[in-house]
Coordinates of C-alpha atoms in Angstrom, one line a residue:
Chain A
M18 CA 128.3 -82.8 267.5
I19 CA 127.4 -79.9 269.7
S20 CA 123.7 -79.7 270.5
D21 CA 121.6 -76.7 269.3
E22 CA 120.9 -75.9 272.9
S23 CA 124.6 -75.6 273.7
L24 CA 125.1 -73.4 270.7
V25 CA 122.3 -71.2 272.0
E26 CA 124.1 -70.9 275.4
R27 CA 127.4 -70.1 273.7
T28 CA 125.8 -67.5 271.5
L29 CA 124.2 -65.9 274.6
A30 CA 127.7 -65.8 276.1
G31 CA 128.9 -63.8 273.1
D32 CA 130.2 -66.4 270.7
M33 CA 128.9 -65.4 267.4
S34 CA 130.4 -68.3 265.6
S35 CA 127.9 -70.5 267.5
F36 CA 125.0 -68.6 266.1
E37 CA 126.6 -68.9 262.6
E38 CA 126.6 -72.7 263.2
L39 CA 122.9 -72.6 264.0
V40 CA 122.2 -70.7 260.9
E41 CA 124.3 -73.2 258.9
R42 CA 122.4 -76.1 260.4
H43 CA 118.9 -74.9 259.8
R44 CA 119.0 -72.5 256.8
D45 CA 117.9 -75.1 254.2
L46 CA 115.0 -76.3 256.3
V47 CA 113.8 -72.8 257.0
L48 CA 114.3 -71.8 253.4
R49 CA 112.4 -74.8 252.2
V50 CA 109.5 -74.2 254.5
T51 CA 109.3 -70.4 253.9
R52 CA 109.5 -71.0 250.1
R53 CA 106.6 -73.3 250.2
I54 CA 104.6 -70.8 252.2
V55 CA 105.5 -67.4 250.6
G56 CA 106.9 -68.5 247.3
P57 CA 110.5 -68.3 246.0
S58 CA 110.8 -64.6 245.5
D59 CA 110.3 -63.7 249.1
A60 CA 111.6 -66.9 250.7
E61 CA 115.2 -65.6 251.3
D62 CA 114.0 -62.4 252.8
V63 CA 111.6 -64.1 255.1
T64 CA 114.3 -66.6 256.1
Q65 CA 116.8 -63.9 256.8
D66 CA 114.1 -62.1 258.9
A67 CA 113.4 -65.2 260.8
F68 CA 117.1 -65.7 261.8
L69 CA 117.5 -62.1 262.8
R70 CA 114.3 -62.3 265.0
A71 CA 115.6 -65.5 266.4
F72 CA 118.9 -63.9 267.3
H73 CA 117.3 -61.0 269.1
R74 CA 114.9 -63.4 271.0
L75 CA 117.4 -66.0 271.9
R76 CA 117.1 -65.3 275.6
Q77 CA 113.4 -66.2 275.3
F78 CA 114.4 -69.7 274.1
R79 CA 113.6 -71.9 277.2
G80 CA 114.4 -75.3 275.7
D81 CA 111.0 -76.8 276.4
S82 CA 110.8 -77.7 272.7
P83 CA 113.7 -78.3 270.3
F84 CA 115.4 -75.3 268.9
R85 CA 114.3 -76.3 265.4
A86 CA 110.6 -76.1 266.4
W87 CA 111.2 -72.7 268.1
L88 CA 113.0 -71.4 265.0
L89 CA 110.3 -72.6 262.7
R90 CA 107.7 -70.9 264.8
I91 CA 109.4 -67.6 264.2
A92 CA 109.8 -68.4 260.5
H93 CA 106.2 -69.4 260.3
N94 CA 105.1 -66.0 261.9
S95 CA 107.5 -64.1 259.5
A96 CA 106.0 -66.0 256.6
L97 CA 102.5 -65.2 257.6
N98 CA 103.4 -61.5 258.0
S99 CA 104.9 -61.5 254.6
I100 CA 101.8 -63.0 253.0
A101 CA 99.7 -60.4 254.8
R102 CA 101.6 -57.5 253.1
P103 CA 100.0 -56.3 249.9
R104 CA 101.9 -57.1 246.7
T105 CA 101.4 -56.5 243.0
E106 CA 103.9 -58.7 241.3
V107 CA 103.0 -62.1 239.8
E108 CA 105.2 -64.9 241.0
T109 CA 106.5 -68.0 239.3
E110 CA 108.7 -70.7 240.6
E111 CA 111.2 -69.6 237.9
S112 CA 111.9 -66.4 239.8
T113 CA 113.7 -68.2 242.6
A114 CA 117.1 -66.9 243.5
D115 CA 118.4 -70.3 244.5
A116 CA 117.4 -72.1 241.4
I117 CA 120.8 -72.5 239.8
P118 CA 120.3 -72.9 236.1
D119 CA 121.7 -76.0 234.6
P120 CA 124.5 -75.0 232.2
T121 CA 123.7 -77.9 230.0
R122 CA 120.4 -78.3 228.4
M123 CA 118.0 -80.4 230.4
P124 CA 116.9 -83.7 229.0
A125 CA 113.2 -83.7 228.1
D126 CA 112.1 -85.9 231.0
Q127 CA 114.0 -83.8 233.5
L128 CA 112.5 -80.7 232.1
E129 CA 109.0 -82.3 232.3
V130 CA 109.6 -83.2 235.9
S131 CA 110.9 -79.7 236.7
E132 CA 107.8 -78.1 235.0
R133 CA 105.4 -80.4 236.9
R134 CA 107.2 -79.5 240.2
E135 CA 106.8 -75.9 239.4
R136 CA 103.1 -76.2 238.6
L137 CA 102.6 -78.2 241.9
A138 CA 104.3 -75.6 243.9
L139 CA 102.1 -72.9 242.4
K140 CA 99.0 -75.0 243.2
L141 CA 100.2 -75.5 246.7
R142 CA 100.2 -71.7 247.2
E143 CA 96.5 -71.6 246.3
V144 CA 95.8 -73.5 249.5
Q145 CA 95.0 -71.0 252.4
P146 CA 98.1 -70.2 254.4
S147 CA 97.2 -71.7 257.8
H148 CA 96.3 -75.0 256.0
R149 CA 99.3 -74.8 253.7
T150 CA 101.8 -74.5 256.6
V151 CA 100.5 -77.7 258.3
L152 CA 100.7 -79.5 255.0
V153 CA 104.2 -78.3 254.2
L154 CA 105.5 -79.2 257.7
R155 CA 103.8 -82.6 257.8
D156 CA 103.7 -84.0 254.2
L157 CA 106.9 -82.3 252.9
E158 CA 109.1 -82.0 255.9
G159 CA 107.9 -85.0 257.9
L160 CA 107.5 -83.2 261.2
T161 CA 105.5 -84.7 264.1
Y162 CA 102.1 -83.5 264.9
Q163 CA 103.4 -82.3 268.3
E164 CA 106.2 -80.2 266.6
I165 CA 103.6 -78.7 264.2
A166 CA 101.4 -77.9 267.1
D167 CA 104.3 -76.1 268.8
I168 CA 105.3 -74.2 265.6
T169 CA 101.8 -73.1 264.7
E170 CA 100.8 -72.6 268.3
T171 CA 97.6 -74.6 267.9
P172 CA 96.2 -77.6 269.8
L173 CA 97.2 -81.0 268.6
G174 CA 93.7 -81.9 267.6
S175 CA 93.4 -78.7 265.4
V176 CA 96.6 -79.7 263.6
K177 CA 95.1 -83.0 262.6
G178 CA 91.9 -81.3 261.4
R179 CA 93.8 -78.6 259.5
L180 CA 96.0 -81.2 257.8
F181 CA 92.9 -83.1 256.7
R182 CA 91.3 -79.9 255.3
A183 CA 94.6 -78.9 253.7
R184 CA 94.8 -82.2 251.8
M185 CA 91.2 -81.9 250.7
E186 CA 91.7 -78.3 249.6
L187 CA 94.9 -79.2 247.6
I188 CA 93.2 -82.3 246.1
E189 CA 90.4 -80.0 245.0
V190 CA 92.8 -77.4 243.5
L191 CA 94.7 -80.2 241.7
R192 CA 91.5 -81.8 240.4
R193 CA 90.6 -78.5 238.8
N194 CA 93.8 -78.9 236.7
T195 CA 93.2 -82.4 235.5
Y196 CA 96.4 -82.5 233.6
D197 CA 98.7 -83.1 236.6
W198 CA 96.1 -85.0 238.6
E199 CA 95.6 -87.6 235.8
L200 CA 99.2 -87.9 234.7
P201 CA 101.0 -91.1 235.9
A202 CA 103.0 -90.4 239.0
Chain B
M22 CA 101.7 -89.3 254.7
S23 CA 99.2 -90.3 257.4
D24 CA 98.8 -92.7 260.3
E25 CA 95.5 -93.9 258.9
P26 CA 94.7 -95.7 255.6
L27 CA 94.7 -93.3 252.7
T28 CA 91.9 -92.8 250.3
P29 CA 92.8 -93.1 246.6
A30 CA 92.7 -89.3 246.2
E31 CA 95.1 -89.0 249.2
Q32 CA 97.4 -91.6 247.8
R33 CA 97.4 -89.7 244.5
L34 CA 98.2 -86.5 246.4
A35 CA 101.0 -88.3 248.3
S36 CA 102.6 -89.3 245.0
L37 CA 102.4 -85.8 243.7
L38 CA 103.9 -84.3 246.9
A39 CA 106.8 -86.8 246.6
L40 CA 107.8 -84.8 243.6
L41 CA 108.0 -81.6 245.6
R42 CA 109.9 -83.4 248.4
S43 CA 112.5 -84.5 246.0
D44 CA 113.2 -80.8 245.1
A45 CA 116.4 -80.0 246.9
V46 CA 116.1 -76.3 247.7
R47 CA 119.4 -74.9 248.7
S48 CA 120.4 -71.4 249.8
R49 CA 123.0 -69.4 247.9
P50 CA 126.6 -69.9 249.0
M51 CA 126.8 -66.3 250.5
F52 CA 123.4 -66.6 252.2
V53 CA 124.8 -67.4 255.7
A54 CA 127.4 -64.7 255.4
G55 CA 124.7 -62.1 254.5
I56 CA 122.7 -63.1 257.5
M57 CA 125.6 -63.0 259.8
K58 CA 126.6 -59.5 258.5
Q59 CA 123.1 -58.3 259.4
V60 CA 123.2 -60.0 262.8
R61 CA 126.6 -58.5 263.7
W62 CA 125.4 -55.0 262.6
Q63 CA 122.2 -55.2 264.5
R64 CA 124.0 -56.6 267.6
F65 CA 126.4 -53.6 267.4
V66 CA 123.5 -51.1 267.1
R67 CA 121.6 -52.9 270.0
E68 CA 124.7 -52.6 272.2
V69 CA 125.2 -49.0 271.5
V70 CA 121.5 -48.2 272.2
E71 CA 121.6 -50.2 275.4
A72 CA 124.8 -48.4 276.5
V73 CA 123.3 -45.0 275.7
A74 CA 120.1 -46.0 277.6
S75 CA 122.1 -47.2 280.5
F76 CA 124.1 -44.0 280.6
A77 CA 121.0 -41.8 280.4
S78 CA 119.4 -43.8 283.2
A79 CA 122.5 -43.4 285.4
L80 CA 122.6 -39.7 284.6
A81 CA 118.9 -39.3 285.6
D82 CA 119.5 -41.1 288.9
G83 CA 122.4 -38.8 289.6
V84 CA 120.4 -35.7 288.9
A85 CA 117.6 -37.0 291.1
V86 CA 120.0 -37.5 294.0
L87 CA 121.5 -34.1 293.5
V88 CA 118.1 -32.4 293.6
G89 CA 117.1 -34.3 296.7
G90 CA 114.9 -37.0 295.2
R91 CA 115.5 -40.7 295.3
P92 CA 117.1 -42.7 292.5
R93 CA 114.4 -44.4 290.5
G94 CA 115.7 -47.9 291.3
G95 CA 116.3 -47.1 294.9
S96 CA 114.8 -48.6 298.1
R97 CA 111.5 -47.1 299.3
R98 CA 112.1 -48.0 303.0

């Protein structure tokens, strides 16, 4: 498989299909991360914005860190910009564009899991953005502390501190809603 | 979830987050095509703007030479 770095070089040489391959490779990861940070209704716009910014800044990619981390840094900044914009609409996980409705009726247990997941996603968005990002990247995407430090442009020690505070904050938010907290896993 | 032993509350959180991890978020089938359409369009606009800027710069240099000045990018020796 061609490396991301080679695809970047080919894109810079004018091969647009190489950039398309980069988008194909990373779209689901970027979409998952932005969705957890900004919510489902803005996630696609933020993801698209991140890829467009990445394309225009491709010459700035030095390869000191993996392309994935560089791209997620751009996506993270786009997501924070999106959150900072004022909005009026109330969001639910149901409004997601990528949630393909099941044509058959969901069995009761599946429906319960889906609803629980939706409630958890909403609770996650109550955690403050800078903490939320670290928690999403570490506990949901399994990135290393170093990658998270690169993405969020914060020192390694601060990442660990933020992760601890993010977990405590989410535990506190979930404890306020004892229903999910006390249900068996 | 962590490199260190987890407290019961953190263990509970980890089990709840596992539920979110199992949520396979996928983009729409035409999502990449939409991004690439935008990328190609913006690339075209950027190239046009760069070409116009380059032409304007060359024109300014030419005019500067004609009126006896030095081209902006020229040597100062």
